[in-house]
Coordinates of N, CA, C and O and ligand atoms in Angstrom, one line a residue:
X1 N 76.1 131.4 35.2 CA 76.1 131.5 37.1 C 75.1 130.6 37.1 O 74.9 130.3 37.9
X2 N 74.1 130.7 36.7 CA 73.1 130.5 36.9 C 72.8 129.2 36.6 O 72.8 127.8 37.9
X3 N 73.7 128.4 35.5 CA 74.0 127.0 35.6 C 74.6 126.5 36.2 O 74.7 125.5 36.3
X4 N 75.9 127.6 37.7 CA 76.5 126.5 37.9 C 75.2 126.2 39.0 O 75.6 125.0 39.7
X5 N 74.6 126.9 39.2 CA 73.8 127.2 40.9 C 73.1 125.7 40.4 O 73.0 125.2 41.7
X6 N 72.5 126.0 39.6 CA 71.5 124.0 38.6 C 72.6 123.4 39.2 O 71.8 122.1 39.5
X7 N 73.6 123.6 38.1 CA 74.4 121.9 38.9 C 74.4 122.1 39.8 O 75.1 120.9 40.2
X8 N 75.4 122.6 40.7 CA 74.9 122.3 42.2 C 74.3 121.7 43.2 O 73.9 120.7 44.2
X9 N 73.2 122.8 43.0 CA 72.0 122.2 43.4 C 71.5 120.5 42.6 O 71.1 119.7 44.1
X10 N 71.7 120.5 42.0 CA 71.8 119.1 41.3 C 71.8 118.3 41.6 O 71.9 116.8 42.4
X11 N 73.7 118.2 41.9 CA 74.9 117.1 43.1 C 74.1 117.5 44.2 O 74.5 116.2 44.6
X12 N 74.1 118.4 45.1 CA 73.5 118.3 45.9 C 72.5 116.8 46.4 O 72.2 116.6 46.8
X13 N 71.4 117.5 45.4 CA 70.2 116.6 45.7 C 70.4 115.3 45.8 O 70.3 114.5 46.4
X14 N 71.2 114.4 44.7 CA 72.2 113.5 44.0 C 72.2 113.1 45.0 O 72.8 111.6 45.8
X15 N 73.3 113.8 45.8 CA 74.5 113.4 47.4 C 72.7 112.4 48.2 O 73.6 111.4 48.9
X16 N 72.2 113.8 48.5 CA 71.5 113.6 49.7 C 70.6 112.1 49.2 O 70.4 111.8 49.9
X17 N 70.5 112.0 47.4 CA 69.1 111.0 47.5 C 70.3 109.3 47.1 O 69.6 108.3 48.3
X18 N 71.8 109.4 47.2 CA 72.2 108.5 47.9 C 72.1 108.1 48.9 O 72.0 106.5 49.4
X19 N 72.9 108.9 50.1 CA 73.2 108.8 51.2 C 71.3 108.6 52.0 O 71.8 107.5 52.9
X20 N 70.7 108.7 51.5 CA 68.9 108.4 51.6 C 68.9 106.8 51.9 O 68.3 106.8 52.9
X21 N 69.0 106.6 50.5 CA 69.2 105.2 50.3 C 69.7 104.3 50.6 O 69.6 103.4 51.3
X22 N 71.2 104.9 51.3 CA 71.7 103.7 52.6 C 71.5 103.7 53.8 O 71.6 102.8 54.0
X23 N 71.4 105.3 54.2 CA 70.4 104.9 55.8 C 69.3 104.5 55.6 O 68.8 103.5 56.1
X24 N 68.2 104.1 54.8 CA 66.9 103.0 54.5 C 67.6 101.7 54.8 O 67.3 101.2 55.5
X25 N 68.5 101.9 53.3 CA 69.3 99.9 53.4 C 68.7 99.5 55.1 O 69.1 98.3 54.8
X26 N 70.1 100.0 55.5 CA 70.8 99.8 56.7 C 70.7 99.1 57.9 O 70.6 97.8 58.1
X27 N 69.0 99.6 58.5 CA 69.3 98.9 59.7 C 67.7 98.0 58.8 O 68.3 96.6 60.1
X28 N 67.4 97.6 57.9 CA 66.5 96.7 57.5 C 67.8 95.0 57.2 O 67.7 94.2 56.9
X29 N 68.9 95.7 56.6 CA 70.2 94.8 56.0 C 69.8 93.5 57.4 O 70.4 93.9 58.5
X30 N 70.4 92.3 56.8 CA 69.8 91.3 58.2 C 70.9 91.0 59.1 O 71.1 90.3 60.4
X31 N 72.5 90.9 58.2 CA 74.0 90.9 58.5 C 74.1 92.3 60.4 O 74.7 91.8 60.6
X32 N 73.7 93.3 59.3 CA 74.3 94.9 60.5 C 72.7 93.9 61.4 O 73.2 94.2 62.8
X33 N 71.8 93.8 61.9 CA 71.2 93.0 62.4 C 70.8 92.6 63.3 O 70.5 92.8 64.2
X34 N 71.4 91.4 62.8 CA 71.2 90.2 63.3 C 73.1 90.1 64.8 O 72.9 89.9 65.8
X35 N 73.7 91.1 63.9 CA 75.3 91.4 64.4 C 75.1 92.8 65.6 O 75.6 91.8 67.1
X36 N 74.2 93.5 65.7 CA 73.9 94.3 66.9 C 72.8 93.8 67.8 O 73.3 94.5 68.5
X37 N 72.1 92.7 67.5 CA 72.0 93.1 68.5 C 72.2 91.4 69.0 O 71.8 91.1 70.6
X38 N 73.0 90.5 68.9 CA 74.2 89.6 69.5 C 74.9 91.1 69.9 O 75.1 90.1 71.4
X39 N 75.9 91.4 69.8 CA 76.5 92.3 70.7 C 75.8 92.8 71.7 O 76.1 93.2 72.5
X40 N 74.2 93.8 71.9 CA 73.7 94.4 72.6 C 73.0 92.1 73.3 O 73.2 92.8 74.9
X41 N 72.9 91.3 73.3 CA 72.6 90.4 74.4 C 74.1 90.3 74.9 O 73.8 89.8 76.0
X42 N 75.1 90.1 74.3 CA 76.4 89.8 74.6 C 76.7 91.0 76.7 O 76.9 90.7 76.8
X43 N 76.3 92.2 76.0 CA 76.4 93.3 76.6 C 75.7 93.2 77.8 O 75.9 93.5 78.9
X44 N 74.3 92.7 78.1 CA 73.7 92.5 78.8 C 73.6 91.6 79.6 O 73.7 91.3 80.9
X45 N 73.8 89.9 78.6 CA 74.5 88.8 79.5 C 76.3 89.5 80.9 O 76.0 88.9 81.9
X46 N 76.5 90.4 80.6 CA 78.1 90.5 81.2 C 77.7 91.4 82.4 O 78.2 91.4 83.0
X47 N 76.6 92.3 82.2 CA 76.6 93.0 83.2 C 75.1 92.6 84.3 O 75.7 92.9 85.1
X48 N 74.7 91.7 83.5 CA 74.0 91.1 84.7 C 74.0 89.7 85.0 O 73.7 88.8 85.6
X49 N 75.6 88.5 84.8 CA 76.4 88.3 85.1 C 76.2 88.1 87.1 O 77.2 89.2 87.4
X50 N 76.1 86.5 87.5 CA 75.8 87.2 88.6 C 77.2 86.4 89.4 O 77.8 85.4 89.2
X51 N 77.8 87.2 90.7 CA 78.8 86.3 90.9 C 78.7 87.0 92.4 O 78.1 87.2 93.2
X52 N 79.9 84.8 93.3 CA 79.3 85.0 94.5 C 80.7 85.9 95.3 O 81.5 85.4 94.8
X53 N 80.4 86.9 95.8 CA 81.8 87.9 97.0 C 82.5 85.9 97.8 O 81.6 85.0 97.9
X54 N 83.7 86.4 97.4 CA 84.6 85.4 98.3 C 84.8 84.9 99.2 O 85.0 83.7 100.2
X55 N 84.5 85.7 100.4 CA 84.4 85.9 101.4 C 83.0 85.4 101.9 O 82.8 84.6 102.9
X56 N 81.5 86.3 101.9 CA 80.7 85.9 102.8 C 78.7 85.7 101.3 O 78.3 84.6 102.0
X57 N 80.0 84.7 100.1 CA 78.9 84.3 99.2 C 78.0 85.0 98.8 O 76.9 84.2 97.5
X58 N 77.6 85.9 99.0 CA 77.0 87.7 98.4 C 76.1 87.2 96.7 O 77.5 87.2 96.6
X59 N 75.4 87.5 96.0 CA 75.5 87.7 94.7 C 75.3 88.8 94.3 O 74.6 89.4 95.1
X60 N 76.7 88.9 93.1 CA 76.4 90.8 92.9 C 76.8 90.4 91.8 O 77.3 89.2 91.1
X61 N 75.8 91.1 90.4 CA 76.5 91.7 89.3 C 78.0 91.8 89.1 O 78.0 92.5 89.9
X62 N 79.0 91.3 88.6 CA 80.2 91.3 88.4 C 80.6 92.5 87.8 O 82.0 93.2 88.6
X63 N 79.4 93.0 86.7 CA 79.8 95.0 86.5 C 79.9 95.5 88.5 O 80.6 96.8 88.3
X64 N 79.1 95.0 89.3 CA 79.4 95.7 90.4 C 80.7 95.0 91.6 O 80.8 95.1 92.7
X65 N 81.2 93.9 91.2 CA 82.1 93.4 92.5 C 83.3 93.8 92.6 O 83.4 94.3 90.7
X66 N 84.2 93.8 93.2 CA 85.6 94.2 92.7 C 86.6 93.0 93.0 O 85.7 91.8 93.7
X67 N 87.3 92.8 92.5 CA 88.5 91.9 91.8 C 89.2 91.8 92.6 O 90.2 92.9 92.5
X68 N 89.8 90.9 93.0 CA 91.4 90.9 93.7 C 91.7 89.7 93.3 O 91.4 88.6 94.0
X69 N 93.0 88.7 92.7 CA 93.4 88.2 92.3 C 92.6 86.9 92.0 O 92.0 86.3 92.0
X70 N 91.8 87.2 90.8 CA 90.9 86.7 90.1 C 89.4 86.4 91.0 O 89.2 85.6 90.3
X71 N 89.4 86.8 92.4 CA 88.6 86.4 92.9 C 88.0 87.3 93.2 O 87.6 88.7 93.3
X72 N 85.5 87.7 92.8 CA 85.0 88.3 93.4 C 84.7 88.9 94.7 O 84.7 88.0 95.5
X73 N 84.5 90.3 95.2 CA 84.1 90.6 96.4 C 82.6 91.3 96.4 O 82.8 92.6 95.7
X74 N 82.1 91.7 97.6 CA 80.9 92.1 97.6 C 80.8 94.1 97.9 O 80.8 94.8 97.7
X75 N 82.6 93.8 98.8 CA 82.5 94.8 99.1 C 84.1 95.5 99.7 O 84.8 93.7 99.8
X76 N 84.8 96.5 99.8 CA 86.2 96.5 100.1 C 86.7 96.2 101.6 O 87.5 95.9 101.0
X77 N 85.1 95.7 102.5 CA 85.3 94.9 103.4 C 86.3 93.7 103.2 O 87.2 93.7 103.9
X78 N 85.3 93.2 102.7 CA 85.2 91.4 102.7 C 86.2 91.5 101.6 O 87.1 90.5 101.4
X79 N 86.9 92.2 100.7 CA 88.0 92.4 99.8 C 89.4 91.9 100.7 O 90.3 91.4 101.2
X80 N 88.8 93.1 101.4 CA 90.5 92.9 102.7 C 90.6 92.3 104.1 O 91.3 91.5 103.7
X81 N 88.9 91.4 103.7 CA 89.6 90.2 104.5 C 89.4 89.1 104.4 O 90.4 88.2 104.5
X82 N 89.8 89.2 102.5 CA 90.2 88.0 101.7 C 89.2 87.1 101.9 O 87.9 86.8 102.7
X83 N 89.4 85.5 101.3 CA 88.0 84.8 100.8 C 88.1 84.0 102.3 O 89.5 83.7 102.8
X84 N 86.8 83.0 102.6 CA 86.7 82.2 104.0 C 87.0 80.3 103.2 O 86.5 80.3 102.2
Ligands
ZN101 ZN1 80.8 89.5 101.1

């Protein structure tokens, strides 16, 4: 009974040590770091990319633009009025 308990604790500690060493290695790995950084940069550039409204020409982030027929619009009203 006691041996089984000690064995169980030993296995638990071993798994914990292995998992900890993996977790410690991951952020320091150059590949993972570069990938995460470029993905974050890409996301930021998509979010901050400015497009001109096809009706009035005002610049707004692509994420906020309304698109119709491949053209960005700043508002529903300009989308309705269409490109000039
Ligand atoms: Zn507009």
